[in-house]
CSV table of C-alpha atoms in Angstrom, one decimal:
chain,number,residue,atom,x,y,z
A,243,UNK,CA,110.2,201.4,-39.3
A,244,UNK,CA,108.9,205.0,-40.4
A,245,UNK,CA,106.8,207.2,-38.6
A,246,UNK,CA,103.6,206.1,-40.9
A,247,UNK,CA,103.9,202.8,-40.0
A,248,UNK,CA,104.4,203.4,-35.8
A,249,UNK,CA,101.3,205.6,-36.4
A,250,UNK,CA,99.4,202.8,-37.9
A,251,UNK,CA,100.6,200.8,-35.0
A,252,UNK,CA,99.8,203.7,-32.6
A,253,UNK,CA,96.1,203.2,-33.9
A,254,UNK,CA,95.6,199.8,-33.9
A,255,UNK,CA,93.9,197.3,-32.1
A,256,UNK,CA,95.5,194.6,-34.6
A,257,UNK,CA,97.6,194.1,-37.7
A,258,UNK,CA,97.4,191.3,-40.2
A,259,UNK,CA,101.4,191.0,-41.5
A,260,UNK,CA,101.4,189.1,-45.1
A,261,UNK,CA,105.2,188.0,-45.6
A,262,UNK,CA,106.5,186.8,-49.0
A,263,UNK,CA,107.0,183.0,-49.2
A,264,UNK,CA,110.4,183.9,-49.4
A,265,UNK,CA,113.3,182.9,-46.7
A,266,UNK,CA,114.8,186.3,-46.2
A,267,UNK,CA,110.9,188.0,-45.8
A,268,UNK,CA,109.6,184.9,-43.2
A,269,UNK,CA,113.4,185.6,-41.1
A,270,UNK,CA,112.2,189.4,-41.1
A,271,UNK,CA,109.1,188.5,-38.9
A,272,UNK,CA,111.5,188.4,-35.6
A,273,UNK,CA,112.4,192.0,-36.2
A,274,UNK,CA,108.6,193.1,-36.6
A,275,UNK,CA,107.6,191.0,-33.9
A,276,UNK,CA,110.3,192.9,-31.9
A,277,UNK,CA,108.7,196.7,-32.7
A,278,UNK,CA,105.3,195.3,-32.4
A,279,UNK,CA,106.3,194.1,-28.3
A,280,UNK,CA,108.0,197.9,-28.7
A,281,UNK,CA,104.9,199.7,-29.5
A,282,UNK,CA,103.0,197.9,-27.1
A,283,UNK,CA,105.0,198.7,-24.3
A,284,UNK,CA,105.6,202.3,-25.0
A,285,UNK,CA,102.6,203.5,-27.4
A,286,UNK,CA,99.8,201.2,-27.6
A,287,UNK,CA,99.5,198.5,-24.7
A,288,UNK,CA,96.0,197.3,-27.2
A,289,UNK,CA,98.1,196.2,-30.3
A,290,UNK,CA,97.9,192.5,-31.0
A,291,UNK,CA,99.0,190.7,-34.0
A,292,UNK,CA,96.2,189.5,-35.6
A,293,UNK,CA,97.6,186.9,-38.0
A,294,UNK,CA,100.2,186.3,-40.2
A,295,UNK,CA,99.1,186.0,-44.1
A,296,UNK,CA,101.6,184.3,-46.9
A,297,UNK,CA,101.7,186.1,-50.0
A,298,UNK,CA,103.4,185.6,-53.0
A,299,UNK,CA,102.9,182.1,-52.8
A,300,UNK,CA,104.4,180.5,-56.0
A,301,UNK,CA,102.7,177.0,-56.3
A,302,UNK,CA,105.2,175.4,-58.3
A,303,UNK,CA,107.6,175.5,-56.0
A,304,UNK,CA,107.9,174.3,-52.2
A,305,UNK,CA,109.5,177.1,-51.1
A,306,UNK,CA,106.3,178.5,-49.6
A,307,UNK,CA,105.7,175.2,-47.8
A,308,UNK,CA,108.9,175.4,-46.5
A,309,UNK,CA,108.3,179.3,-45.5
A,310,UNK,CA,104.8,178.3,-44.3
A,311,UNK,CA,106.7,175.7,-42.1
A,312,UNK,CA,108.7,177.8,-40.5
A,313,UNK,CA,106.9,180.5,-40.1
A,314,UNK,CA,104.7,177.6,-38.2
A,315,UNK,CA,107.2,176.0,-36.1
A,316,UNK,CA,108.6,179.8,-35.2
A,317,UNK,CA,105.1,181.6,-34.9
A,318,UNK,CA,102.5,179.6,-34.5
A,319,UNK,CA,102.1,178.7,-31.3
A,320,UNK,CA,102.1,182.9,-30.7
A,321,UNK,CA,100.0,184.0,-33.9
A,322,UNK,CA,97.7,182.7,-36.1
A,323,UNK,CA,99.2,181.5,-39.5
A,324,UNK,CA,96.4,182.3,-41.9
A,325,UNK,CA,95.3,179.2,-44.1
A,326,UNK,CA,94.5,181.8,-47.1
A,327,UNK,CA,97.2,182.5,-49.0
A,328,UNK,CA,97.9,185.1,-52.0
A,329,UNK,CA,98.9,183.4,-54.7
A,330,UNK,CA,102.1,185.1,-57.2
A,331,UNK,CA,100.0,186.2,-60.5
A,332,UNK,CA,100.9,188.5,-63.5
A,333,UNK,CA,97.1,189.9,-62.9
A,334,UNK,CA,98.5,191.5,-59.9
A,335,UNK,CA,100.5,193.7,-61.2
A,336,UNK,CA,98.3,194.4,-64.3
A,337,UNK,CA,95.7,195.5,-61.8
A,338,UNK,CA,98.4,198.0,-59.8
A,339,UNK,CA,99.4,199.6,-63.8
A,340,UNK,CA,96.2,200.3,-64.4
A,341,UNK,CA,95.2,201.7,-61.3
A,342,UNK,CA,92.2,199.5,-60.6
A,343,UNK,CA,91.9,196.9,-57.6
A,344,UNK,CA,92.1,193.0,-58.1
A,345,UNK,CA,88.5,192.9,-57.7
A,346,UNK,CA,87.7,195.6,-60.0
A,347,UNK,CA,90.4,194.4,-63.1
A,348,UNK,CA,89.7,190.2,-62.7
A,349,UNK,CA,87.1,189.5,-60.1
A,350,UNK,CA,87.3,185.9,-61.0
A,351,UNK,CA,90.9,185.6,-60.5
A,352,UNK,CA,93.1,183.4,-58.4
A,353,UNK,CA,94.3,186.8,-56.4
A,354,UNK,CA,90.6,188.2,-56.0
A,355,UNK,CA,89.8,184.0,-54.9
A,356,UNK,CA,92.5,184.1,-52.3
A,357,UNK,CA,92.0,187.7,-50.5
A,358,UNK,CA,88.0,186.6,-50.3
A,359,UNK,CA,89.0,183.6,-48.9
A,360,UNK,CA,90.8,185.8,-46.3
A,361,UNK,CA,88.8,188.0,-45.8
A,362,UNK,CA,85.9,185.0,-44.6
A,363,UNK,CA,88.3,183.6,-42.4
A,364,UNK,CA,89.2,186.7,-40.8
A,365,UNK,CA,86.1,187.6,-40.3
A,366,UNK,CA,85.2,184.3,-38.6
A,367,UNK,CA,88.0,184.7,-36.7
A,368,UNK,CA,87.2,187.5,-34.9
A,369,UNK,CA,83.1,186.7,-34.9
A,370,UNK,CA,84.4,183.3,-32.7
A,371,UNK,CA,86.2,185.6,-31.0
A,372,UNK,CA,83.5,188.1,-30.0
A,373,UNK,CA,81.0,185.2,-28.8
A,374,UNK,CA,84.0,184.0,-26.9
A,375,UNK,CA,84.3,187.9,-25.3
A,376,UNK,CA,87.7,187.8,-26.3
A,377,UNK,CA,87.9,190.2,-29.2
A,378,UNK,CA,87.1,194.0,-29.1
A,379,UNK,CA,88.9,195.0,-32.6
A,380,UNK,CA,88.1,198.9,-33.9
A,381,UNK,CA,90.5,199.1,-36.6
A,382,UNK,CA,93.1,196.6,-38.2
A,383,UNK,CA,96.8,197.7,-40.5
A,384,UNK,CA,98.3,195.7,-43.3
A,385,UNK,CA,102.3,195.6,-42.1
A,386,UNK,CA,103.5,194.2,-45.5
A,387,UNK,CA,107.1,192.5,-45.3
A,388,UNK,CA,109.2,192.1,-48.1
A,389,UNK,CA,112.5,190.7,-48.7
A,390,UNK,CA,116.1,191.7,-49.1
A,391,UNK,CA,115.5,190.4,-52.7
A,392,UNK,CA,112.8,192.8,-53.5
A,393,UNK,CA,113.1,195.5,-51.4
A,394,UNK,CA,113.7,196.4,-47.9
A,395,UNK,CA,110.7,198.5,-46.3
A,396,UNK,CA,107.5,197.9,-44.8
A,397,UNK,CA,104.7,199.8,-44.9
A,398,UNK,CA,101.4,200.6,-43.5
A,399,UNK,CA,98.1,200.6,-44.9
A,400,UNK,CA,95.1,200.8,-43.5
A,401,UNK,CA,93.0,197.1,-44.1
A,402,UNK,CA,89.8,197.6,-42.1
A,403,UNK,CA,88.6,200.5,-40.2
């Protein structure tokens, strides 16, 4: 991983990691995982991964059930497998051309629907987890993972702050 990204790591108290619901992106999560235990042990002993978010998802198809599955029987019992999930949409990348957020290009969209939906449950998440005394979160990352297919990089992003 780049420097941008250990630094986002460096300064996080947790990192939400979407991964396509493609094969080759959910078999990428070992090597994250991996620099995540890395960062913790040398950097940032605070850094927990907050969840794991499917993106991409292509209805149609069950290769995202299958990805969700594994990524399940593989993670789950470690992280939380978010139940939101991005869908794959053309509006997407409309929004990205024209240099305007989901939200701000189709509000009403599938896309804007699903990172809403995320957004609620992560928030829930972490309000059980205050009540519990569990959860002290100042400032989240985005580690996206993509796959051979698409391109091989991660990057950093800041998600909440």
């Amino acid at each position: 991983l780049g420097m941008i990204t250990i630094n986002a790591l460096a300064c996080s108290d947790k990192i939400i990691i979407p991964v396509q619901g493609e094969y080759l992106a959910a078999k990428g999560m070992g090597h994250l995982v991996q620099t995540v235990k890395r960062v913790q042990k040398q950097i940032n002993p605070n850094l927990k991964i907050g969840g794991v978010l499917l993106t991409l998802v292509d209805k149609r198809t069950n290769l995202s059930k299958d990805v969700r599955a594994n990524l399940i029987d593989n993670y789950g019992q470690y992280v939380k497998i978010y139940g939101a999930e991005i869908p794959k949409a053309i509006n997407t990348a409309k929004s990205t051309s024209t240099g305007k957020s989901i939200f701000e290009f189709d509000k009403n969209s599938p896309v804007a629907n699903a990172y809403n939906n995320l957004a609620k449950e992560v928030l829930e998440n972490e309000r059980t987890r205050q009540k519990d005394g569990t959860s002290k979160v100042r400032s989240w990352s985005f580690i996206t993972c993509y796959s051979k297919k698409t391109r091989r990089r991660k990057l950093s992003n800041d998600f909440w702050t």
